[in-house]
Tab-separated table of C-alpha atoms in Angstrom:
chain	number	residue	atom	x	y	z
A	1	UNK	CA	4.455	4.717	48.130
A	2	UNK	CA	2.495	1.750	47.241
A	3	UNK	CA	1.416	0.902	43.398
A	4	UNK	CA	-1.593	-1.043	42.755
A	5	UNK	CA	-3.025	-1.949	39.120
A	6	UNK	CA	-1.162	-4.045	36.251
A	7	UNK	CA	0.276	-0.191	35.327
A	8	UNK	CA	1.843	-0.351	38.792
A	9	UNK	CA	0.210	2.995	39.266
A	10	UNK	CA	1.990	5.083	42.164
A	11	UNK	CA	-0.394	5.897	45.351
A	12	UNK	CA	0.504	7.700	48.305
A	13	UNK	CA	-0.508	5.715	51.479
A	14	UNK	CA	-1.062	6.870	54.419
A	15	UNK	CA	2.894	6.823	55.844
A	16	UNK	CA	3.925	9.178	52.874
A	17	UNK	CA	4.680	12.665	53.636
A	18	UNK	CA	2.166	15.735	52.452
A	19	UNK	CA	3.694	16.207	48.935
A	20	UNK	CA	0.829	15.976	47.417
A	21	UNK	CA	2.177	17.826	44.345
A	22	UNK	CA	5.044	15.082	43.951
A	23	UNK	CA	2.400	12.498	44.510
A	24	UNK	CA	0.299	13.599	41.808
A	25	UNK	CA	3.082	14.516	39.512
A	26	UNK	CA	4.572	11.071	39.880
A	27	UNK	CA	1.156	9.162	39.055
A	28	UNK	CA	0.683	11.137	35.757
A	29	UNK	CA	4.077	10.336	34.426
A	30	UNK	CA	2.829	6.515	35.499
A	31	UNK	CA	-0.530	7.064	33.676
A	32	UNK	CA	0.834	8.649	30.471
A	33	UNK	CA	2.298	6.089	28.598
A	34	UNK	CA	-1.458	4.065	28.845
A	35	UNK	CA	-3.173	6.565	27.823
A	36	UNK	CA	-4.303	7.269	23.943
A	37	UNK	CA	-2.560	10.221	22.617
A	38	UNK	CA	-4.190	12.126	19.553
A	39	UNK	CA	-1.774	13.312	16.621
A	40	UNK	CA	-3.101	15.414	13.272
A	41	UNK	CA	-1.162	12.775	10.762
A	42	UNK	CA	2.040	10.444	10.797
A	43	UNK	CA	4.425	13.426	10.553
A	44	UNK	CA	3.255	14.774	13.641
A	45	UNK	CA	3.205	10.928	15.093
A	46	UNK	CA	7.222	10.611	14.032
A	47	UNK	CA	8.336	14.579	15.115
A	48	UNK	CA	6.242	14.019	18.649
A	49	UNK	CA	6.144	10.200	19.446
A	50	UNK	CA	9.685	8.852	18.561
A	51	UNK	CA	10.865	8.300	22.134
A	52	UNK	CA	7.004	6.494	22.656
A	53	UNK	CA	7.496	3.312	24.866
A	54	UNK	CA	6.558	0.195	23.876
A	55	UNK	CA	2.529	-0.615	24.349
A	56	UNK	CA	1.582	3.353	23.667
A	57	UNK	CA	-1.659	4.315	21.602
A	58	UNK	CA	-1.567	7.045	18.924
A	59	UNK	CA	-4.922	7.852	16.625
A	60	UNK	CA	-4.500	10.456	14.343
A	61	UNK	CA	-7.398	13.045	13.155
A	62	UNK	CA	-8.543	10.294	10.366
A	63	UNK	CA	-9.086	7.593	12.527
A	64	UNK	CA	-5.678	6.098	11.474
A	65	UNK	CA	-4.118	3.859	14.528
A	66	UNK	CA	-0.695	2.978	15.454
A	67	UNK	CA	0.671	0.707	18.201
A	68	UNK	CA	4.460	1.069	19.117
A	69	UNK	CA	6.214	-2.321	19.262
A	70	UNK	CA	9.310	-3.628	19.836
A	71	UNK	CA	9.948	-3.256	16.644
A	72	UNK	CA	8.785	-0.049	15.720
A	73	UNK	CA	5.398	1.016	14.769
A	74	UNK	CA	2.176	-1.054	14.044
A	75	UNK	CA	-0.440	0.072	12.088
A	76	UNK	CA	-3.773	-1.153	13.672
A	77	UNK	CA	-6.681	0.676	11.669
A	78	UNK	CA	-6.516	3.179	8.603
A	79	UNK	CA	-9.388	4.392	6.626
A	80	UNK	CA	-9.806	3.560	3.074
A	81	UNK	CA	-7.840	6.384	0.415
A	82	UNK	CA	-9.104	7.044	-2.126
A	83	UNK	CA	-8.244	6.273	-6.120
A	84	UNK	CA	-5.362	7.875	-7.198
A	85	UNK	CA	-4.984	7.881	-11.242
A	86	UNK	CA	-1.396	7.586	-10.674
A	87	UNK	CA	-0.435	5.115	-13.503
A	88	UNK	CA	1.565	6.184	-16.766
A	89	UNK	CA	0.656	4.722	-20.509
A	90	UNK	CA	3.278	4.526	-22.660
A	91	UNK	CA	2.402	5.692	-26.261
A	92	UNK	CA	-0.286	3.846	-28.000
A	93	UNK	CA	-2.615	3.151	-25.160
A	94	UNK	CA	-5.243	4.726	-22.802
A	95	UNK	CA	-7.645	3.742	-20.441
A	96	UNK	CA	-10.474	1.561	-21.047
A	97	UNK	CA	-14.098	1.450	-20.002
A	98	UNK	CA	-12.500	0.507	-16.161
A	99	UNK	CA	-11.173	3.489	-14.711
A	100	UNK	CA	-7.510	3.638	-13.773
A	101	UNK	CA	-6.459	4.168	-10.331
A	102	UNK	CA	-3.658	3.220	-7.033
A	103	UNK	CA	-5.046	3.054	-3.250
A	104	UNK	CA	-2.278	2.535	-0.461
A	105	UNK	CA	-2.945	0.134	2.566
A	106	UNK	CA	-0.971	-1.231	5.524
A	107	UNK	CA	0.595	1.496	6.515
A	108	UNK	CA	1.516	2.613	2.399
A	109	UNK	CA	3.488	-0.992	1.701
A	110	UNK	CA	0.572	-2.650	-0.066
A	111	UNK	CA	-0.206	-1.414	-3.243
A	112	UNK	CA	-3.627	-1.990	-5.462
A	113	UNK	CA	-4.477	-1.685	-8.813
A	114	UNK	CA	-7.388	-1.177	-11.146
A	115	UNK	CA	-8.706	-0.675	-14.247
A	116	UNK	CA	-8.356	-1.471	-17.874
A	117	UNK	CA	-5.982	-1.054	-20.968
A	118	UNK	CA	-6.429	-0.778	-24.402
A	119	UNK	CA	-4.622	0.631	-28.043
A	120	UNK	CA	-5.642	3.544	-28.951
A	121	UNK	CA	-5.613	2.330	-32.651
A	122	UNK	CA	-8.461	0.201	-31.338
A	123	UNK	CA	-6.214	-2.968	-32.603
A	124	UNK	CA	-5.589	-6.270	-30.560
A	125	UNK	CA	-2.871	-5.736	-27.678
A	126	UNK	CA	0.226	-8.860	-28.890
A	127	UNK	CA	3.745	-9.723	-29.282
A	128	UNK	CA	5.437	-12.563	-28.962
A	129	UNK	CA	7.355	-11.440	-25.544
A	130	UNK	CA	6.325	-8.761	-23.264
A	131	UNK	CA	4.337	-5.602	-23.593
A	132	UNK	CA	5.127	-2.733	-21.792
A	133	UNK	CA	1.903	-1.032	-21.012
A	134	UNK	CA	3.422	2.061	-18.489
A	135	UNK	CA	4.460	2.412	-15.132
A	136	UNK	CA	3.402	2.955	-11.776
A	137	UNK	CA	4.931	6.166	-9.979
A	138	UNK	CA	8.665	5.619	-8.593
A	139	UNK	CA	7.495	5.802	-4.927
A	140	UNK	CA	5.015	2.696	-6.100
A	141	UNK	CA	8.515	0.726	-7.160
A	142	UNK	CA	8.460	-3.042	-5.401
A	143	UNK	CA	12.252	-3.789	-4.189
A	144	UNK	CA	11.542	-7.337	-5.426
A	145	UNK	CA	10.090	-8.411	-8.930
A	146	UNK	CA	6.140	-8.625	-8.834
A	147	UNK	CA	3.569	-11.000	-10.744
A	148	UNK	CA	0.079	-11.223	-10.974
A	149	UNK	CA	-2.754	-12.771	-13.171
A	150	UNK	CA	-4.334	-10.093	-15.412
A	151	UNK	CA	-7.542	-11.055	-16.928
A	152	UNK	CA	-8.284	-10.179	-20.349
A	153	UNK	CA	-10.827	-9.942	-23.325
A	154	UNK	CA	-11.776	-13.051	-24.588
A	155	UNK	CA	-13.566	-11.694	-27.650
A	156	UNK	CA	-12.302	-13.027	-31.245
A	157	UNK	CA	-10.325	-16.159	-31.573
A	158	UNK	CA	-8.580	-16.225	-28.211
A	159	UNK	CA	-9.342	-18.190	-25.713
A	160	UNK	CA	-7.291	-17.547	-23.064
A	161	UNK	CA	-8.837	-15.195	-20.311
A	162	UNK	CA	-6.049	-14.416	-18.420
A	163	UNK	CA	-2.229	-13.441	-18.836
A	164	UNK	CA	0.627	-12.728	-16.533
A	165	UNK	CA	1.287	-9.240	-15.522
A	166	UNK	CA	4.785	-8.305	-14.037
A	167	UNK	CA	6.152	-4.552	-11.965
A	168	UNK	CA	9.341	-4.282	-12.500
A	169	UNK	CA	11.481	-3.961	-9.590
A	170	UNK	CA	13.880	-1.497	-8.237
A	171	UNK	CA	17.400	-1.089	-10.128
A	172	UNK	CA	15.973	-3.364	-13.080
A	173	UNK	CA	16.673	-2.216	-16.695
A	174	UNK	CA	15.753	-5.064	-19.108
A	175	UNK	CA	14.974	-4.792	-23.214
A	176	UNK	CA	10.949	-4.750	-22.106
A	177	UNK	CA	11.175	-1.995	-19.582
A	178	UNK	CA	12.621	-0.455	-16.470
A	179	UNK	CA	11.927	-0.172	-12.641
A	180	UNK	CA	7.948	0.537	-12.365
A	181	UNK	CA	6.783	-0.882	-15.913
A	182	UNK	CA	4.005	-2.334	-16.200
A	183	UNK	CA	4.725	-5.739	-18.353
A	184	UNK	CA	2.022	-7.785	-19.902
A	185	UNK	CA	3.113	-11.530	-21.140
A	186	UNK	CA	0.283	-13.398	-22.936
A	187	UNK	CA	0.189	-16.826	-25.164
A	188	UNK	CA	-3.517	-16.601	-26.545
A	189	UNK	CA	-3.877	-16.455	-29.916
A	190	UNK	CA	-4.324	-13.400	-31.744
A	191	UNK	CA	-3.754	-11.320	-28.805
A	192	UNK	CA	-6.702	-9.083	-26.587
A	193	UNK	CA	-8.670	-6.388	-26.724
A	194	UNK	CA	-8.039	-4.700	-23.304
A	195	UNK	CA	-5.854	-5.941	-20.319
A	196	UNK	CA	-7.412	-5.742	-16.586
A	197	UNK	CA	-4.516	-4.677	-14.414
A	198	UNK	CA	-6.535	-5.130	-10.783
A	199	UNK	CA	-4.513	-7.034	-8.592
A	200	UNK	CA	-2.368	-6.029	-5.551
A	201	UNK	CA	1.337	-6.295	-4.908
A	202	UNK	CA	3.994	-5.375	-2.183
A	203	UNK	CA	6.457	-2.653	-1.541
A	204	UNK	CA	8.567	-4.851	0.812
């Protein structure tokens, strides 16, 4: 039986016997693995596709594409999530005039953050070492310590618009926080009015 294509498709020539049933059966197996398969959502990509070969297709019902690799599964495409308001305050603060929320990307190891933080006794957020201002949720834990700038108020005497915020990383216990917290360092004087936490970390 002859192949032709870069698939190495199987095609009965004209010295093959009449089994036309083999024939066909035999060029479907060949086609399947280059052909797109659909799945409803990654649970029914890891119950259905684990034995996938390498270099298979698999787009689930919201658009969401995966490429198997070598090395396991590539995400290729996902749609945007939307806002989760996710994020603990510890006492004394809420959520400013920027909403709070969490959004997942690449494939739920990159994590982004928005919104704003301020005391709810309407007083200037300030210490001399860090300020714990809550936690992300334990699935949202980095296994490595993450920082990030974190721009702030500049109103009053301070004039320093931005401040260093740290997540605290998996199995960490420390006298500012634990695993998840949300730490705030800042050196300007008299402290800030509100703390922007937008910025984006990794899970990995």
């Amino acid at each position: 039986m002859a192949t032709i294509g870069y698939a190495d498709l199987p095609v009965p020539g004209g010295g093959d016997g009449p089994d036309g049933a083999a024939a066909l059966a035999a060029l479907a197996e060949a086609l399947d693995p280059h052909l797109v398969q659909h799945v409803a959502n990654l649970a029914e990509r890891n119950s259905t596709m684990s034995d996938a070969p390498t270099g298979m297709l698999v787009i689930a019902a919201d658009g969401t594409t995966w490429a198997k690799t070598a090395s396991g599964w590539a995400t290729l495409y996902e749609p945007l999530q939307p806002w989760q308001s996710t994020i603990s305050l510890k006492s004394g603060f809420e959520e400013g005039i920027v909403d709070l929320g969490v959004r997942l990307t690449d494939g739920g190891k990159h994590v982004w953050l928005k919104g704003r933080i301020q005391r709810t006794d309407g007083q200037l957020i300030y210490d001399a070492n860090a300020v714990n201002l809550g936690s992300v949720p334990s699935s949202l834990t980095p296994a490595e310590l993450r920082t990030f700038d974190g721009t702030c108020s500049m109103g009053g005497a301070t004039t320093d618009a931005t401040g260093r915020l740290e997540i605290l990383n998996t199995g960490v216990t420390s006298a500012y926080g634990v695993a998840g917290d949300i730490l705030w360092w800042y050196q300007g004087t008299d402290g800030t009015a509100w703390v922007d936490i937008s910025g984006d970390y990794w899970l990995d």
